[in-house]
Amino acid sequence: MNRLLENTQPVMVKPTLEPLSCQSENTLLVRIFEQDEFHSPYHFHPEIELTAILKGEGNRFVGNNMSAYGTNDLVLIGPNLPHCWKNTSRGETINARSVVVQFDKSLFGDGFFEKHQAWHIVHLLLTSQQGIHFSGPENQQVIDHMLDMASAGTPYKKLILLLEVLDILAASQNRTLLNDELVVSSAALHHYHRLNAVQGFIIDNFRTKVTLQEIAGLARMSTNAFCKYYKKTTGRTATEAVMAYRLKYARQQLLSTNKTVAEICFDSGFTDMAFFYKTFRAHMGRSPGNYRKEYIKNLNPDEPTF
């Protein structure tokens, strides 16, 4: 199948390596962002990142995972793990507010946590390479510490607060790995950039119509060579990757909006209702309408059905 979907002027900013820019010698940076929406494209950097959403809602992309986010969303992202946030909320001057902490493990010196037998933090930082989402009551305490870090007067105070944050997160039982396996590849850097450019393009355009030739061209490969490369690298085809994002988006819309199934079908990037129903049923075991009805019924188990 040479054509995924047709496209009209897709917009895409190629994901790039985002270097951590610190004025001090210590690789620790704390920033608060207030924007009309989150503008960073799908990108990666060698530093570990902790991001807390103070305002906004939409979809979060970490590695191969796509999940909805809202206020107080808290995620720890390991080195070189691609990520970005996309807003769905609009209408105000500030629709996106976040506090972001970025640091390099070398900040603490070689073997710092191992020497102090802080094995819970060692494990936390290792598993951060898969992306970790936190959802417990301790989130607010962590966010308060992050905000204190942003206003801390000295690097030393920032460092102490960071250690406290890592201790809290490492002890948390309310966490979910966003990727089942490591997304960061040990391949050569040019292969890594190529794959993330493709993933970023898919994320920016999965709700529009794009051609397989267009994606292959982005990777500077022939269509056949690209299909083999993508399948070998990710374990699925580019068509399957696009479809997975569309289905995930459709499921979110079914559960969080009052849009009709037809509206959701086309808004998610599908161009044919029959194909949408067939694909949705094949993956979810039920029709889009029944998927929504079952969700509502589970929210209100005592409500009679007719």
Short mmCIF file of C-alpha atoms in Angstrom, two decimals:
data_model
loop_
_atom_site.label_atom_id
_atom_site.label_comp_id
_atom_site.label_asym_id
_atom_site.label_seq_id
_atom_site.Cartn_x
_atom_site.Cartn_y
_atom_site.Cartn_z
CA MET A 1 0.00 0.00 0.00
CA ASN A 2 1.95 2.99 -1.30
CA ARG A 3 -0.47 5.58 -0.07
CA LEU A 4 -1.19 6.07 3.60
CA LEU A 5 -3.41 9.04 2.94
CA GLU A 6 -3.19 12.13 0.81
CA ASN A 7 -2.03 15.35 2.36
CA THR A 8 -2.53 19.05 1.83
CA GLN A 9 0.50 21.07 2.93
CA PRO A 10 1.55 19.24 6.11
CA VAL A 11 3.30 21.37 8.70
CA MET A 12 6.26 19.80 10.45
CA VAL A 13 9.27 21.09 12.35
CA LYS A 14 12.04 18.50 12.16
CA PRO A 15 12.90 17.18 15.64
CA THR A 16 16.40 18.14 16.66
CA LEU A 17 18.77 17.60 19.50
CA GLU A 18 17.91 20.19 22.14
CA PRO A 19 21.05 21.14 24.10
CA LEU A 20 20.70 22.16 27.72
CA SER A 21 21.83 25.79 28.03
CA CYS A 22 22.98 26.73 31.51
CA GLN A 23 24.85 29.82 32.50
CA SER A 24 26.55 27.92 35.30
CA GLU A 25 28.90 24.98 34.99
CA ASN A 26 26.36 22.68 36.65
CA THR A 27 24.01 21.01 34.21
CA LEU A 28 20.81 21.82 36.10
CA LEU A 29 18.15 24.04 34.62
CA VAL A 30 14.72 24.96 35.99
CA ARG A 31 12.26 26.92 33.87
CA ILE A 32 8.62 27.96 34.01
CA PHE A 33 6.84 28.26 30.68
CA GLU A 34 3.71 30.34 30.10
CA GLN A 35 2.51 30.22 26.51
CA ASP A 36 -0.56 30.29 24.32
CA GLU A 37 0.25 26.63 23.65
CA PHE A 38 3.21 24.27 23.92
CA HIS A 39 5.39 24.99 20.90
CA SER A 40 8.28 22.54 21.29
CA PRO A 41 8.33 19.92 18.51
CA TYR A 42 9.02 16.24 19.04
CA HIS A 43 12.60 16.44 20.31
CA PHE A 44 15.19 14.82 22.55
CA HIS A 45 18.23 15.77 24.62
CA PRO A 46 20.83 13.91 26.71
CA GLU A 47 19.57 15.40 29.98
CA ILE A 48 16.94 13.83 32.23
CA GLU A 49 13.76 15.91 32.32
CA LEU A 50 10.95 16.24 34.85
CA THR A 51 7.93 18.12 33.50
CA ALA A 52 4.86 19.20 35.48
CA ILE A 53 1.84 20.71 33.77
CA LEU A 54 0.43 23.65 35.72
CA LYS A 55 -2.21 24.52 33.16
CA GLY A 56 -3.40 23.01 29.89
CA GLU A 57 -4.73 19.83 28.37
CA GLY A 58 -4.05 17.82 25.26
CA ASN A 59 -1.89 14.89 24.21
CA ARG A 60 1.55 13.98 25.47
CA PHE A 61 3.96 12.06 23.22
CA VAL A 62 6.83 10.23 24.93
CA GLY A 63 8.69 7.68 22.83
CA ASN A 64 5.98 5.59 21.18
CA ASN A 65 3.36 6.49 23.78
CA MET A 66 0.50 8.91 23.22
CA SER A 67 -1.59 9.81 26.28
CA ALA A 68 -3.93 12.59 27.34
CA TYR A 69 -2.58 15.08 29.86
CA GLY A 70 -4.11 17.75 32.09
CA THR A 71 -3.29 19.95 35.05
CA ASN A 72 -0.84 18.41 37.56
CA ASP A 73 0.40 15.90 34.98
CA LEU A 74 3.90 14.80 36.02
CA VAL A 75 6.35 12.89 33.83
CA LEU A 76 10.01 11.89 34.19
CA ILE A 77 11.79 11.50 30.86
CA GLY A 78 15.15 9.76 30.54
CA PRO A 79 18.13 10.76 28.37
CA ASN A 80 17.53 10.96 24.62
CA LEU A 81 13.89 9.87 24.93
CA PRO A 82 11.88 11.87 22.35
CA HIS A 83 8.89 13.80 23.66
CA CYS A 84 6.51 16.71 23.12
CA TRP A 85 3.19 18.10 24.35
CA LYS A 86 0.34 19.18 22.05
CA ASN A 87 -2.47 21.42 23.26
CA THR A 88 -6.17 20.94 22.60
CA SER A 89 -7.34 23.77 24.89
CA ARG A 90 -7.68 27.20 23.32
CA GLY A 91 -9.35 30.53 23.99
CA GLU A 92 -7.06 32.17 26.55
CA THR A 93 -3.80 34.06 26.31
CA ILE A 94 -2.13 31.40 28.49
CA ASN A 95 -3.31 27.89 27.57
CA ALA A 96 -0.07 26.17 28.53
CA ARG A 97 1.87 26.57 31.74
CA SER A 98 4.53 24.19 32.98
CA VAL A 99 7.58 23.90 35.18
CA VAL A 100 10.47 21.90 33.73
CA VAL A 101 13.59 20.61 35.47
CA GLN A 102 16.45 19.32 33.30
CA PHE A 103 19.63 17.83 34.66
CA ASP A 104 22.48 15.54 33.74
CA LYS A 105 23.24 12.61 36.02
CA SER A 106 26.88 13.73 36.00
CA LEU A 107 25.69 16.67 38.10
CA PHE A 108 26.09 14.45 41.15
CA GLY A 109 29.40 12.88 40.15
CA ASP A 110 30.12 9.32 39.05
CA GLY A 111 28.40 6.66 41.14
CA PHE A 112 26.93 9.19 43.58
CA PHE A 113 23.69 7.32 44.29
CA GLU A 114 25.40 3.92 44.29
CA LYS A 115 28.00 5.10 46.81
CA HIS A 116 25.24 6.31 49.12
CA GLN A 117 23.19 3.12 48.60
CA ALA A 118 20.27 5.10 47.14
CA TRP A 119 19.28 2.15 45.00
CA HIS A 120 15.68 3.33 44.73
CA ILE A 121 16.89 6.44 42.89
CA VAL A 122 19.29 4.38 40.75
CA HIS A 123 16.33 2.28 39.63
CA LEU A 124 14.19 5.38 39.07
CA LEU A 125 16.74 6.97 36.75
CA LEU A 126 17.24 3.72 34.84
CA THR A 127 13.53 3.21 34.25
CA SER A 128 13.12 6.87 33.26
CA GLN A 129 14.51 5.78 29.90
CA GLN A 130 11.05 4.32 29.25
CA GLY A 131 9.27 7.46 30.47
CA ILE A 132 7.43 7.44 33.82
CA HIS A 133 4.04 9.01 34.52
CA PHE A 134 3.19 9.81 38.16
CA SER A 135 -0.42 10.10 39.32
CA GLY A 136 -0.41 9.99 43.13
CA PRO A 137 -1.11 12.49 45.90
CA GLU A 138 2.63 13.16 46.13
CA ASN A 139 2.47 14.96 42.78
CA GLN A 140 1.53 18.25 44.43
CA GLN A 141 4.45 18.03 46.86
CA VAL A 142 6.83 17.39 43.95
CA ILE A 143 5.38 20.29 41.95
CA ASP A 144 5.72 22.61 44.97
CA HIS A 145 9.40 21.61 45.25
CA MET A 146 9.88 22.24 41.53
CA LEU A 147 8.41 25.72 41.86
CA ASP A 148 10.67 26.34 44.85
CA MET A 149 13.61 25.27 42.70
CA ALA A 150 12.63 27.86 40.10
CA SER A 151 12.84 30.62 42.69
CA ALA A 152 15.76 29.25 44.71
CA GLY A 153 18.55 31.77 45.06
CA THR A 154 21.54 29.45 44.73
CA PRO A 155 22.45 26.31 42.74
CA TYR A 156 23.05 24.56 46.07
CA LYS A 157 19.43 25.07 47.15
CA LYS A 158 18.23 23.83 43.76
CA LEU A 159 20.36 20.73 44.15
CA ILE A 160 19.00 19.94 47.64
CA LEU A 161 15.42 20.29 46.38
CA LEU A 162 16.19 18.09 43.38
CA LEU A 163 17.46 15.33 45.67
CA GLU A 164 14.25 15.57 47.71
CA VAL A 165 12.16 15.36 44.55
CA LEU A 166 14.01 12.28 43.31
CA ASP A 167 13.58 10.63 46.72
CA ILE A 168 9.80 11.26 46.65
CA LEU A 169 9.43 10.00 43.09
CA ALA A 170 11.54 6.92 43.72
CA ALA A 171 9.31 5.96 46.66
CA SER A 172 6.07 6.53 44.76
CA GLN A 173 3.89 3.52 44.01
CA ASN A 174 1.63 5.58 41.76
CA ARG A 175 3.62 5.43 38.56
CA THR A 176 3.25 3.96 35.10
CA LEU A 177 5.89 3.21 32.50
CA LEU A 178 4.90 4.92 29.26
CA ASN A 179 6.82 2.52 27.01
CA ASP A 180 7.02 -1.24 27.44
CA GLU A 181 10.64 -1.25 26.33
CA LEU A 182 13.47 1.17 25.69
CA VAL A 183 12.75 3.54 22.83
CA VAL A 184 16.25 5.04 22.79
CA SER A 185 18.25 3.21 20.18
CA SER A 186 21.92 2.32 20.37
CA ALA A 187 22.15 2.90 16.62
CA ALA A 188 24.44 5.51 15.11
CA LEU A 189 23.42 9.10 15.76
CA HIS A 190 22.41 9.79 12.15
CA HIS A 191 19.99 6.81 12.28
CA TYR A 192 18.60 8.14 15.55
CA HIS A 193 17.96 11.58 14.05
CA ARG A 194 16.38 9.99 10.99
CA LEU A 195 13.93 7.89 13.01
CA ASN A 196 12.93 10.78 15.24
CA ALA A 197 12.38 13.04 12.26
CA VAL A 198 9.95 10.44 10.92
CA GLN A 199 8.22 9.99 14.29
CA GLY A 200 7.89 13.74 14.69
CA PHE A 201 6.34 14.02 11.24
CA ILE A 202 3.80 11.29 12.04
CA ILE A 203 2.88 12.95 15.34
CA ASP A 204 2.35 16.32 13.64
CA ASN A 205 0.36 14.89 10.75
CA PHE A 206 -1.45 11.68 11.76
CA ARG A 207 -4.81 13.49 11.64
CA THR A 208 -4.18 14.69 8.07
CA LYS A 209 -3.48 12.85 4.84
CA VAL A 210 0.14 11.94 4.15
CA THR A 211 1.75 9.64 1.62
CA LEU A 212 4.18 6.88 2.39
CA GLN A 213 6.45 8.34 -0.29
CA GLU A 214 6.42 11.62 1.64
CA ILE A 215 7.53 9.95 4.86
CA ALA A 216 10.19 7.91 3.05
CA GLY A 217 11.43 11.11 1.43
CA LEU A 218 11.83 12.68 4.84
CA ALA A 219 14.15 9.80 5.74
CA ARG A 220 15.91 10.22 2.38
CA MET A 221 15.17 6.63 1.44
CA SER A 222 13.23 4.84 -1.27
CA THR A 223 9.77 3.64 -0.27
CA ASN A 224 10.78 -0.03 -0.19
CA ALA A 225 14.01 0.63 1.72
CA PHE A 226 12.16 2.84 4.21
CA CYS A 227 9.43 0.25 4.85
CA LYS A 228 12.06 -2.37 5.68
CA TYR A 229 14.06 0.08 7.81
CA TYR A 230 11.05 1.29 9.82
CA LYS A 231 9.70 -2.20 10.39
CA LYS A 232 13.11 -3.49 11.52
CA THR A 233 13.72 -0.49 13.79
CA THR A 234 10.28 -0.13 15.43
CA GLY A 235 8.70 -3.55 15.02
CA ARG A 236 5.73 -2.19 13.08
CA THR A 237 5.05 -0.51 9.75
CA ALA A 238 4.64 3.23 9.30
CA THR A 239 1.01 2.61 8.34
CA GLU A 240 0.48 0.77 11.63
CA ALA A 241 2.12 3.64 13.54
CA VAL A 242 -0.20 6.21 11.93
CA MET A 243 -3.22 4.00 12.56
CA ALA A 244 -2.28 3.50 16.21
CA TYR A 245 -2.22 7.26 16.81
CA ARG A 246 -5.53 7.73 14.99
CA LEU A 247 -7.25 5.01 17.00
CA LYS A 248 -5.87 6.35 20.27
CA TYR A 249 -7.10 9.84 19.38
CA ALA A 250 -10.52 8.48 18.37
CA ARG A 251 -10.83 6.62 21.68
CA GLN A 252 -10.01 9.80 23.59
CA GLN A 253 -12.62 11.73 21.64
CA LEU A 254 -15.27 9.06 22.22
CA LEU A 255 -14.72 9.18 25.98
CA SER A 256 -14.19 12.91 26.50
CA THR A 257 -16.47 14.67 24.00
CA ASN A 258 -20.07 14.64 22.77
CA LYS A 259 -19.02 14.56 19.12
CA THR A 260 -20.80 12.11 16.86
CA VAL A 261 -18.97 8.99 15.73
CA ALA A 262 -18.86 10.43 12.20
CA GLU A 263 -17.26 13.66 13.42
CA ILE A 264 -14.69 11.69 15.42
CA CYS A 265 -13.95 9.44 12.46
CA PHE A 266 -12.94 12.32 10.17
CA ASP A 267 -11.37 14.41 12.95
CA SER A 268 -9.04 11.49 13.78
CA GLY A 269 -7.76 11.26 10.23
CA PHE A 270 -9.95 8.52 8.76
CA THR A 271 -11.58 9.28 5.42
CA ASP A 272 -14.05 6.40 5.25
CA MET A 273 -16.64 5.51 7.89
CA ALA A 274 -16.81 1.84 6.97
CA PHE A 275 -13.03 1.48 7.23
CA PHE A 276 -13.05 3.33 10.56
CA TYR A 277 -15.68 0.96 12.00
CA LYS A 278 -13.85 -2.10 10.70
CA THR A 279 -10.48 -0.96 12.04
CA PHE A 280 -11.86 0.14 15.41
CA ARG A 281 -13.72 -3.15 15.91
CA ALA A 282 -10.64 -5.17 14.92
CA HIS A 283 -8.52 -3.43 17.57
CA MET A 284 -11.06 -2.84 20.34
CA GLY A 285 -13.44 -5.78 19.89
CA ARG A 286 -16.51 -3.54 19.64
CA SER A 287 -17.90 -0.69 17.58
CA PRO A 288 -17.07 2.94 18.44
CA GLY A 289 -20.63 3.51 19.65
CA ASN A 290 -20.61 0.49 21.95
CA TYR A 291 -17.16 1.44 23.22
CA ARG A 292 -18.58 4.79 24.33
CA LYS A 293 -21.75 3.22 25.81
CA GLU A 294 -19.76 0.72 27.87
CA TYR A 295 -17.58 3.49 29.25
CA ILE A 296 -20.60 5.57 30.27
CA LYS A 297 -22.26 2.51 31.81
CA ASN A 298 -19.14 1.78 33.89
CA LEU A 299 -19.18 5.37 35.14
CA ASN A 300 -22.83 4.99 36.19
CA PRO A 301 -23.31 1.27 36.98
CA ASP A 302 -26.66 1.81 38.74
CA GLU A 303 -28.21 3.68 35.83
CA PRO A 304 -30.74 1.49 33.97
CA THR A 305 -30.15 0.72 30.30
CA PHE A 306 -32.88 0.63 27.68
#
